């Protein structure tokens, strides 16, 4: 029988060097899918103290609103999309990992493609294990049907194997040609290893890998904080790993709807306005901190010559029944893209790993490893950049008390990385979630993990079991 001429099949692809590159690129493309972004909506920020549902009061209230007060259920909108989107990434990475070794091609390129795919698989499974704990481990393109859940420990073992292979075999950022900028690098793999170890409380290994990134001399901090997530910093010195995108509407065309989902609603119309920065986040910034305006867009602000007027169906201010101000109309500055319409937002490059995060991970690990003076150096590098040359704000931290410094680092992570999807995980791993998120509805022993989507449990016919207390 002849292979079909008009379509690619798993039997006929990949078989050439160009196929290997296409398959690897397809694994990257899964990260641009709207579903990859926690099911489409910024639920991780919404579940933290950094943000509310956003948009106008009634938009997606029954589907996205429950994440705001931890009343989401096993059938909550988005969980199934996120789960499925992550497994698309796993499948595409597995195609490369399984099929490319048998292709006759340049051996160095072959190794790089496999390492890129293993980086992506490690990245995706880390999302899985943080969100749901143990999940089905799929490492082949032909898995058994109705796989049971692996343990969280088994998933972590796979993540570490993948990321270590990537760290050992990927080029440095400076070794890539311009046409390949944005691909996974040795630094990205090392930074992900630091993140994984930090989440697990293994501070010795977290320090080791964060310092490997720092000592590689491949990265630095943008001079202006807003550029760390903005168009001027796309592929720049602070970008360790980002998801590139084109200013075109549609995932299949190269766009990414991540920023469109959170873009300014109303006038100018840049998106839906989900994930509204909270008053608590606003009030957490120190006096004069430029990162406040680099994080939050307020009504009346003028960005790139455009005045922000907002959404007519959204109250400028919202009060509770006792007359207390609880929310103001504002938007996420970090997803702003200059332009004239919503389509420009599709070209936002989402930063998965910034060098600022690496410095803060190093500071945290060093402090926990009783190296407070070294920790202070990296913490104060972040504050120095945030000052943007103003010596009268954000003084250096000087305490060498481990407990005090731990609190300073957690606060600095919040102000530096706000609205980038880190805060909820930081509170969970640090043990601060019950105290900080408890008043918002967080229940200890319940909300550290999300529920397995009920649709997946139904499809599995009993091979998948639900998380405890769900």
Coordinates of C-alpha atoms in Angstrom, one line a residue:
X1 CA 0.0 0.0 0.0
X2 CA 1.2 3.5 -0.8
X3 CA 1.3 6.2 1.9
X4 CA -1.4 8.9 1.5
X5 CA 0.1 11.7 -0.5
X6 CA -2.1 14.5 0.8
X7 CA -1.5 14.2 4.5
X8 CA 1.1 13.2 7.1
X9 CA 0.5 10.1 9.2
X10 CA 2.3 8.9 12.3
X11 CA 3.8 6.1 10.2
X12 CA 5.2 8.5 7.6
X13 CA 6.3 11.3 10.0
X14 CA 8.9 12.2 11.1
X15 CA 11.4 10.4 8.8
X16 CA 13.8 13.2 7.6
X17 CA 15.9 15.9 9.2
X18 CA 13.4 18.6 8.1
X19 CA 10.7 16.4 9.7
X20 CA 12.6 16.3 12.9
X21 CA 12.7 20.1 13.0
X22 CA 9.0 20.4 12.2
X23 CA 8.1 17.9 14.9
X24 CA 10.2 19.8 17.4
X25 CA 8.6 23.1 16.4
X26 CA 5.2 21.5 16.9
X27 CA 6.1 20.8 20.5
X28 CA 6.9 24.5 21.0
X29 CA 3.6 25.4 19.2
X30 CA 1.6 23.6 21.9
X31 CA 2.8 26.2 24.4
X32 CA 1.1 28.9 22.3
X33 CA -2.3 27.1 22.5
X34 CA -4.8 29.1 24.6
X35 CA -5.5 26.0 26.6
X36 CA -1.9 25.7 27.8
X37 CA -2.5 28.9 29.8
X38 CA -4.2 27.2 32.8
X39 CA -7.2 26.5 30.5
X40 CA -7.2 29.9 28.9
X41 CA -7.8 32.1 31.9
X42 CA -5.2 33.4 34.5
X43 CA -6.7 31.2 37.3
X44 CA -3.4 30.9 39.2
X45 CA -3.3 34.7 39.7
X46 CA -7.0 34.8 40.4
X47 CA -6.6 32.1 43.1
X48 CA -3.8 34.2 44.7
X49 CA -4.1 37.5 46.5
X50 CA -2.7 39.3 43.4
X51 CA -5.9 39.4 41.3
X52 CA -9.6 39.0 40.9
X53 CA -11.7 37.5 38.1
X54 CA -11.7 40.8 36.3
X55 CA -13.6 41.7 33.1
X56 CA -17.1 43.2 33.7
X57 CA -18.9 41.9 36.8
X58 CA -21.1 39.3 35.0
X59 CA -18.7 38.1 32.3
X60 CA -17.8 34.4 32.9
X61 CA -18.9 34.8 36.5
X62 CA -20.1 31.2 37.0
X63 CA -17.2 29.7 35.1
X64 CA -14.2 31.8 36.1
X65 CA -15.5 33.5 39.2
X66 CA -15.3 30.4 41.5
X67 CA -11.5 30.5 41.3
X68 CA -11.7 33.9 43.1
X69 CA -13.1 32.4 46.3
X70 CA -12.1 28.7 46.0
X71 CA -15.6 27.4 45.3
X72 CA -14.5 25.7 42.0
X73 CA -15.6 22.1 41.6
X74 CA -14.5 19.0 39.8
X75 CA -16.5 20.1 36.7
X76 CA -15.2 23.7 36.7
X77 CA -14.7 25.4 33.4
X78 CA -11.1 25.3 32.1
X79 CA -9.7 22.4 34.1
X80 CA -10.4 20.0 31.3
X81 CA -8.9 22.3 28.7
X82 CA -5.7 22.8 30.7
X83 CA -5.4 19.1 31.3
X84 CA -5.9 18.3 27.6
X85 CA -3.6 21.1 26.5
X86 CA -0.8 19.9 28.6
X87 CA -1.1 16.4 27.3
X88 CA -1.0 17.8 23.7
X89 CA 2.4 19.1 24.7
X90 CA 3.4 15.7 26.1
X91 CA 2.3 13.9 23.0
X92 CA 4.2 16.2 20.7
X93 CA 7.3 16.0 22.8
X94 CA 7.1 12.2 22.8
X95 CA 7.0 12.2 19.0
X96 CA 10.4 13.8 18.9
X97 CA 11.8 11.8 21.8
X98 CA 10.7 8.5 20.4
X99 CA 11.0 8.9 16.6
X100 CA 13.9 11.3 16.0
X101 CA 16.6 8.9 17.3
X102 CA 15.9 6.6 14.3
X103 CA 16.3 9.4 11.7
X104 CA 19.5 9.5 9.6
X105 CA 20.5 13.2 10.1
X106 CA 23.1 15.5 11.6
X107 CA 23.9 13.9 15.0
X108 CA 24.4 17.2 16.8
X109 CA 21.1 18.5 15.5
X110 CA 19.4 15.3 16.4
X111 CA 20.6 15.5 20.0
X112 CA 19.5 19.1 20.2
X113 CA 16.0 18.3 19.0
X114 CA 15.6 15.5 21.5
X115 CA 16.9 17.8 24.3
X116 CA 14.5 20.6 23.3
X117 CA 11.6 18.1 23.4
X118 CA 12.6 16.8 26.8
X119 CA 12.8 20.3 28.1
X120 CA 9.3 20.9 27.0
X121 CA 8.1 17.6 28.4
X122 CA 9.7 18.5 31.7
X123 CA 8.2 22.0 31.7
X124 CA 4.7 20.6 31.0
X125 CA 4.9 17.8 33.6
X126 CA 5.9 20.3 36.2
X127 CA 2.7 22.2 35.5
X128 CA 0.9 18.9 35.9
X129 CA 2.4 17.8 39.2
X130 CA 2.0 21.2 40.8
X131 CA -1.6 21.5 39.8
X132 CA -2.8 17.9 40.3
X133 CA -0.1 15.9 42.0
X134 CA 0.5 12.5 40.4
X135 CA -1.0 12.1 36.9
X136 CA -0.7 9.4 34.2
X137 CA 2.9 9.3 33.0
X138 CA 3.0 9.1 29.2
X139 CA 6.4 8.6 27.7
X140 CA 5.4 6.9 24.4
X141 CA 3.3 7.8 21.4
X142 CA 1.4 4.5 21.9
X143 CA 0.4 4.5 25.6
X144 CA -1.9 2.0 27.1
X145 CA -5.6 3.1 27.3
X146 CA -7.0 4.0 30.7
X147 CA -3.6 4.6 32.3
X148 CA -3.8 5.0 36.1
X149 CA -2.2 7.9 37.9
X150 CA 1.5 7.7 38.6
X151 CA 2.7 9.0 42.0
X152 CA 3.9 12.5 42.3
X153 CA 7.3 11.2 43.1
X154 CA 7.4 9.2 39.8
X155 CA 6.4 12.4 37.9
X156 CA 9.1 14.4 39.6
X157 CA 11.7 11.7 38.7
X158 CA 10.7 12.0 35.0
X159 CA 10.8 15.8 35.2
X160 CA 14.3 15.7 36.7
X161 CA 15.5 13.2 34.1
X162 CA 14.2 15.3 31.2
X163 CA 15.5 18.6 32.5
X164 CA 18.9 17.2 33.4
X165 CA 19.2 15.7 29.9
X166 CA 18.2 19.1 28.5
X167 CA 20.8 20.9 30.6
X168 CA 23.5 18.5 29.5
X169 CA 22.7 18.7 25.8
X170 CA 21.3 22.1 24.9
X171 CA 23.4 25.0 23.7
X172 CA 23.9 28.2 25.6
X173 CA 21.7 31.1 24.5
X174 CA 24.7 32.8 22.8
X175 CA 25.4 29.7 20.7
X176 CA 22.1 30.0 18.8
X177 CA 21.9 31.8 15.5
X178 CA 19.3 34.7 15.3
X179 CA 16.9 32.5 13.4
X180 CA 16.8 30.0 16.3
X181 CA 16.4 32.5 19.2
X182 CA 13.7 31.5 21.5
X183 CA 14.5 27.8 21.5
X184 CA 15.2 26.1 24.9
X185 CA 18.7 26.6 26.1
X186 CA 21.0 25.1 28.8
X187 CA 20.2 28.1 30.9
X188 CA 16.5 27.5 30.6
X189 CA 16.9 23.9 31.7
X190 CA 19.1 24.9 34.6
X191 CA 16.6 27.5 35.7
X192 CA 13.7 25.0 35.5
X193 CA 15.7 22.6 37.6
X194 CA 16.2 25.4 40.2
X195 CA 12.4 26.0 40.2
X196 CA 11.6 22.4 40.6
X197 CA 14.0 21.9 43.5
X198 CA 12.8 25.1 45.2
X199 CA 9.2 23.9 45.0
X200 CA 10.3 20.7 46.6
X201 CA 12.3 22.4 49.4
X202 CA 15.6 21.0 48.2
X203 CA 17.6 24.2 48.7
X204 CA 21.0 22.7 48.0
X205 CA 20.1 21.7 44.5
X206 CA 18.1 24.8 43.9
X207 CA 21.2 26.9 44.8
X208 CA 23.4 24.7 42.5
X209 CA 21.2 25.2 39.4
X210 CA 20.3 28.8 40.0
X211 CA 24.1 29.6 40.4
X212 CA 24.8 27.7 37.2
X213 CA 22.6 30.1 35.3
X214 CA 24.1 33.2 37.0
X215 CA 27.7 32.0 36.4
X216 CA 27.0 31.3 32.8
X217 CA 27.1 35.1 32.1
X218 CA 24.4 34.7 29.5
X219 CA 21.8 36.9 31.2
X220 CA 21.2 40.2 32.9
X221 CA 18.4 42.6 33.9
X222 CA 16.7 45.0 31.6
X223 CA 17.4 48.6 32.6
X224 CA 13.7 49.4 32.7
X225 CA 11.4 47.1 34.6
X226 CA 8.5 47.4 32.1
X227 CA 10.8 46.0 29.4
X228 CA 11.3 42.7 31.3
X229 CA 7.8 41.7 30.0
X230 CA 7.4 44.2 27.2
X231 CA 8.1 44.3 23.5
X232 CA 11.5 46.0 24.0
X233 CA 12.7 43.0 25.9
X234 CA 11.5 40.3 23.6
X235 CA 14.3 37.8 23.3
X236 CA 16.4 40.2 25.4
X237 CA 19.0 39.9 28.1
X238 CA 16.5 39.1 30.8
X239 CA 14.6 36.4 28.9
X240 CA 15.6 32.9 29.9
X241 CA 12.7 31.2 28.2
X242 CA 9.7 32.9 26.6
X243 CA 6.9 31.8 24.3
X244 CA 7.2 33.8 21.1
X245 CA 4.2 34.8 19.1
X246 CA 3.2 36.8 16.0
X247 CA 0.8 39.8 15.9
X248 CA -1.8 37.8 14.1
X249 CA -5.2 36.5 15.2
X250 CA -5.4 32.7 15.7
X251 CA -3.2 30.1 17.2
X252 CA -2.6 28.2 13.9
X253 CA -1.3 31.4 12.4
X254 CA 1.3 32.0 15.1
X255 CA -0.6 34.2 17.6
X256 CA -1.0 33.7 21.3
X257 CA -4.2 34.6 23.0
X258 CA -2.7 34.8 26.5
X259 CA -2.4 38.6 26.5
X260 CA -5.6 39.2 24.7
X261 CA -7.5 37.4 27.5
X262 CA -6.1 39.9 30.0
X263 CA -5.9 43.0 27.8
X264 CA -7.6 46.3 28.5
X265 CA -11.3 46.0 28.1
X266 CA -13.4 48.8 26.6
X267 CA -11.5 51.8 25.3
X268 CA -9.0 51.0 24.0
X269 CA -10.3 47.6 23.2
X270 CA -7.3 45.3 23.7
X271 CA -9.0 42.2 25.1
X272 CA -11.4 40.8 27.7
X273 CA -9.8 42.2 30.9
X274 CA -9.7 39.0 33.0
X275 CA -7.3 38.9 35.9
X276 CA -7.7 42.3 37.5
X277 CA -4.9 43.3 39.9
X278 CA -6.2 43.4 43.5
X279 CA -6.0 46.3 46.0
X280 CA -4.0 44.0 48.2
X281 CA -1.3 43.7 45.4
X282 CA -1.4 47.5 44.8
X283 CA -0.9 48.2 48.5
X284 CA 2.0 45.7 48.8
X285 CA 4.4 47.9 46.8
X286 CA 6.7 50.2 48.8
X287 CA 6.3 53.9 48.4
X288 CA 7.6 55.1 45.0
X289 CA 8.3 51.6 43.6
X290 CA 8.2 52.1 39.8
X291 CA 7.1 48.4 39.5
X292 CA 3.6 49.5 40.6
X293 CA 3.0 51.3 37.3
X294 CA 4.9 48.6 35.5
X295 CA 2.4 46.1 36.8
X296 CA -1.0 47.9 37.0
X297 CA -2.7 50.0 34.3
X298 CA -5.1 52.5 35.8
X299 CA -7.9 54.4 34.2
X300 CA -6.5 57.7 32.9
X301 CA -3.1 56.3 32.2
X302 CA -1.6 57.0 28.8
X303 CA 0.5 54.2 27.3
X304 CA 2.2 54.7 23.9
X305 CA 0.0 57.7 23.3
X306 CA -3.2 55.9 24.1
X307 CA -5.4 57.0 27.0
X308 CA -7.0 54.2 29.1
X309 CA -10.7 54.9 29.5
X310 CA -11.8 51.4 30.4
X311 CA -15.0 49.5 30.1
X312 CA -18.4 51.2 30.4
X313 CA -20.1 48.1 31.9
X314 CA -17.5 47.8 34.6
X315 CA -17.8 50.0 37.8
X316 CA -14.7 52.2 38.3
X317 CA -14.9 51.3 42.0
X318 CA -16.7 48.4 43.7
X319 CA -17.7 48.5 47.4
X320 CA -18.9 45.8 49.8
X321 CA -22.1 46.0 51.8
X322 CA -20.3 47.8 54.5
X323 CA -19.1 50.5 52.2
X324 CA -15.5 49.3 52.0
X325 CA -13.7 49.7 48.7
X326 CA -12.8 46.2 47.5
X327 CA -11.9 46.6 43.8
X328 CA -11.1 49.2 41.2
X329 CA -11.1 48.9 37.4
X330 CA -7.5 48.3 36.4
X331 CA -5.6 46.0 34.2
X332 CA -2.4 43.9 33.9
X333 CA 0.4 46.1 32.5
X334 CA 2.7 43.2 31.8
X335 CA 0.6 42.0 28.9
X336 CA 0.4 45.4 27.2
X337 CA 1.5 45.5 23.5
X338 CA 1.6 48.8 21.6
X339 CA -0.8 48.9 18.7
X340 CA -4.2 49.9 17.6
X341 CA -6.4 46.8 18.1
X342 CA -6.9 43.5 19.9
X343 CA -4.8 41.6 17.3
X344 CA -1.6 43.3 18.4
X345 CA -2.1 41.6 21.8
X346 CA -1.8 38.2 20.1
X347 CA 1.9 39.0 19.6
X348 CA 2.8 39.2 23.3
X349 CA 5.8 37.1 24.2
X350 CA 4.9 35.4 27.4
X351 CA 7.9 35.1 29.7
X352 CA 8.1 31.7 31.3
X353 CA 11.4 32.3 33.0
X354 CA 13.0 35.7 33.6
X355 CA 16.5 36.3 35.0
X356 CA 15.0 38.3 37.8
X357 CA 13.3 35.1 38.9
X358 CA 16.6 33.2 38.8
X359 CA 18.2 35.8 41.0
X360 CA 15.4 35.6 43.5
X361 CA 15.5 31.8 43.5
X362 CA 19.2 32.0 44.2
X363 CA 18.6 34.4 47.0
X364 CA 16.0 32.2 48.6
X365 CA 18.1 29.1 48.3
X366 CA 21.2 30.8 49.6
X367 CA 19.3 32.2 52.6
X368 CA 18.0 28.7 53.5
X369 CA 21.5 27.3 53.1
X370 CA 22.8 29.8 55.7
X371 CA 24.5 32.1 53.2
X372 CA 22.6 35.3 54.0
X373 CA 25.3 37.7 52.7
X374 CA 25.3 36.1 49.3
X375 CA 21.5 36.0 49.3
X376 CA 21.4 39.8 50.0
X377 CA 23.6 40.5 47.0
X378 CA 21.1 38.9 44.6
X379 CA 18.0 40.3 46.4
X380 CA 19.5 43.8 46.2
X381 CA 20.3 43.5 42.5
X382 CA 16.6 43.2 41.9
X383 CA 15.8 46.2 44.1
X384 CA 18.6 48.2 42.3
X385 CA 17.0 47.6 38.9
X386 CA 13.6 48.4 40.3
X387 CA 14.8 51.9 41.5
X388 CA 15.7 52.8 37.9
X389 CA 18.4 55.2 39.1
X390 CA 16.4 56.9 41.9
X391 CA 18.5 56.6 45.1
X392 CA 15.7 57.8 47.4
X393 CA 13.5 54.7 47.0
X394 CA 13.7 51.0 47.7
X395 CA 16.8 51.0 50.0
X396 CA 18.9 47.9 50.1
X397 CA 17.9 45.2 52.5
X398 CA 20.6 44.7 55.1
X399 CA 19.2 42.1 57.6
X400 CA 21.1 38.8 57.9
X401 CA 18.4 37.2 60.0
X402 CA 17.3 34.1 58.1
X403 CA 13.6 34.5 59.1
X404 CA 13.5 38.2 58.3
X405 CA 15.3 37.7 55.0
X406 CA 12.9 34.9 54.1
X407 CA 10.0 37.3 54.4
X408 CA 11.7 40.0 52.5
X409 CA 12.5 37.6 49.6
X410 CA 8.9 36.4 49.4
X411 CA 7.6 40.0 49.3
X412 CA 10.2 40.9 46.7
X413 CA 9.0 37.9 44.6
X414 CA 5.5 39.2 44.8
X415 CA 6.3 42.7 43.7
X416 CA 8.8 41.7 41.0
X417 CA 6.8 38.7 39.5
X418 CA 3.2 39.8 40.2
X419 CA 0.6 38.8 37.6
X420 CA 3.1 36.3 36.0
X421 CA 1.5 33.1 37.6
X422 CA 4.0 32.6 40.4
X423 CA 2.3 33.9 43.5
X424 CA -0.1 31.0 44.2
X425 CA 2.6 28.5 43.9
X426 CA 4.9 30.6 46.1
X427 CA 2.3 30.7 48.9
X428 CA 1.6 27.0 48.7
X429 CA 5.3 25.9 48.7
X430 CA 6.2 28.3 51.5
X431 CA 3.4 27.3 53.7
X432 CA 1.9 30.8 53.7
X433 CA -1.2 29.9 51.8
X434 CA -3.4 29.1 54.8
X435 CA -2.7 32.4 56.5
X436 CA -2.8 34.7 53.4
X437 CA -5.4 32.9 51.2
X438 CA -7.5 31.4 54.0
X439 CA -9.6 34.6 54.3
X440 CA -10.2 34.3 50.5
X441 CA -11.6 30.8 50.9
X442 CA -8.5 28.6 50.7
X443 CA -8.9 25.4 52.7
X444 CA -5.8 23.5 54.0
X445 CA -5.6 19.9 52.7
X446 CA -8.0 20.7 49.9
X447 CA -6.9 23.7 47.8
X448 CA -3.2 22.9 47.4
X449 CA -4.2 20.8 44.4
X450 CA -6.9 21.2 41.8
X451 CA -9.4 18.5 41.2
X452 CA -8.9 16.0 38.4
X453 CA -11.4 17.1 35.7
X454 CA -14.5 14.9 36.2
X455 CA -14.7 14.4 32.5
X456 CA -11.3 12.6 32.6
X457 CA -12.3 10.4 35.5
X458 CA -15.5 9.5 33.6
X459 CA -13.6 8.7 30.4
X460 CA -11.1 6.6 32.3
X461 CA -13.8 4.3 33.5
X462 CA -12.3 4.1 37.0
X463 CA -8.6 4.0 36.3
X464 CA -8.2 7.6 37.4
X465 CA -8.9 8.5 41.1
X466 CA -9.8 11.9 42.4
X467 CA -7.6 14.0 44.6
X468 CA -8.2 13.9 48.4
X469 CA -11.2 15.9 49.7
X470 CA -12.6 16.6 46.3

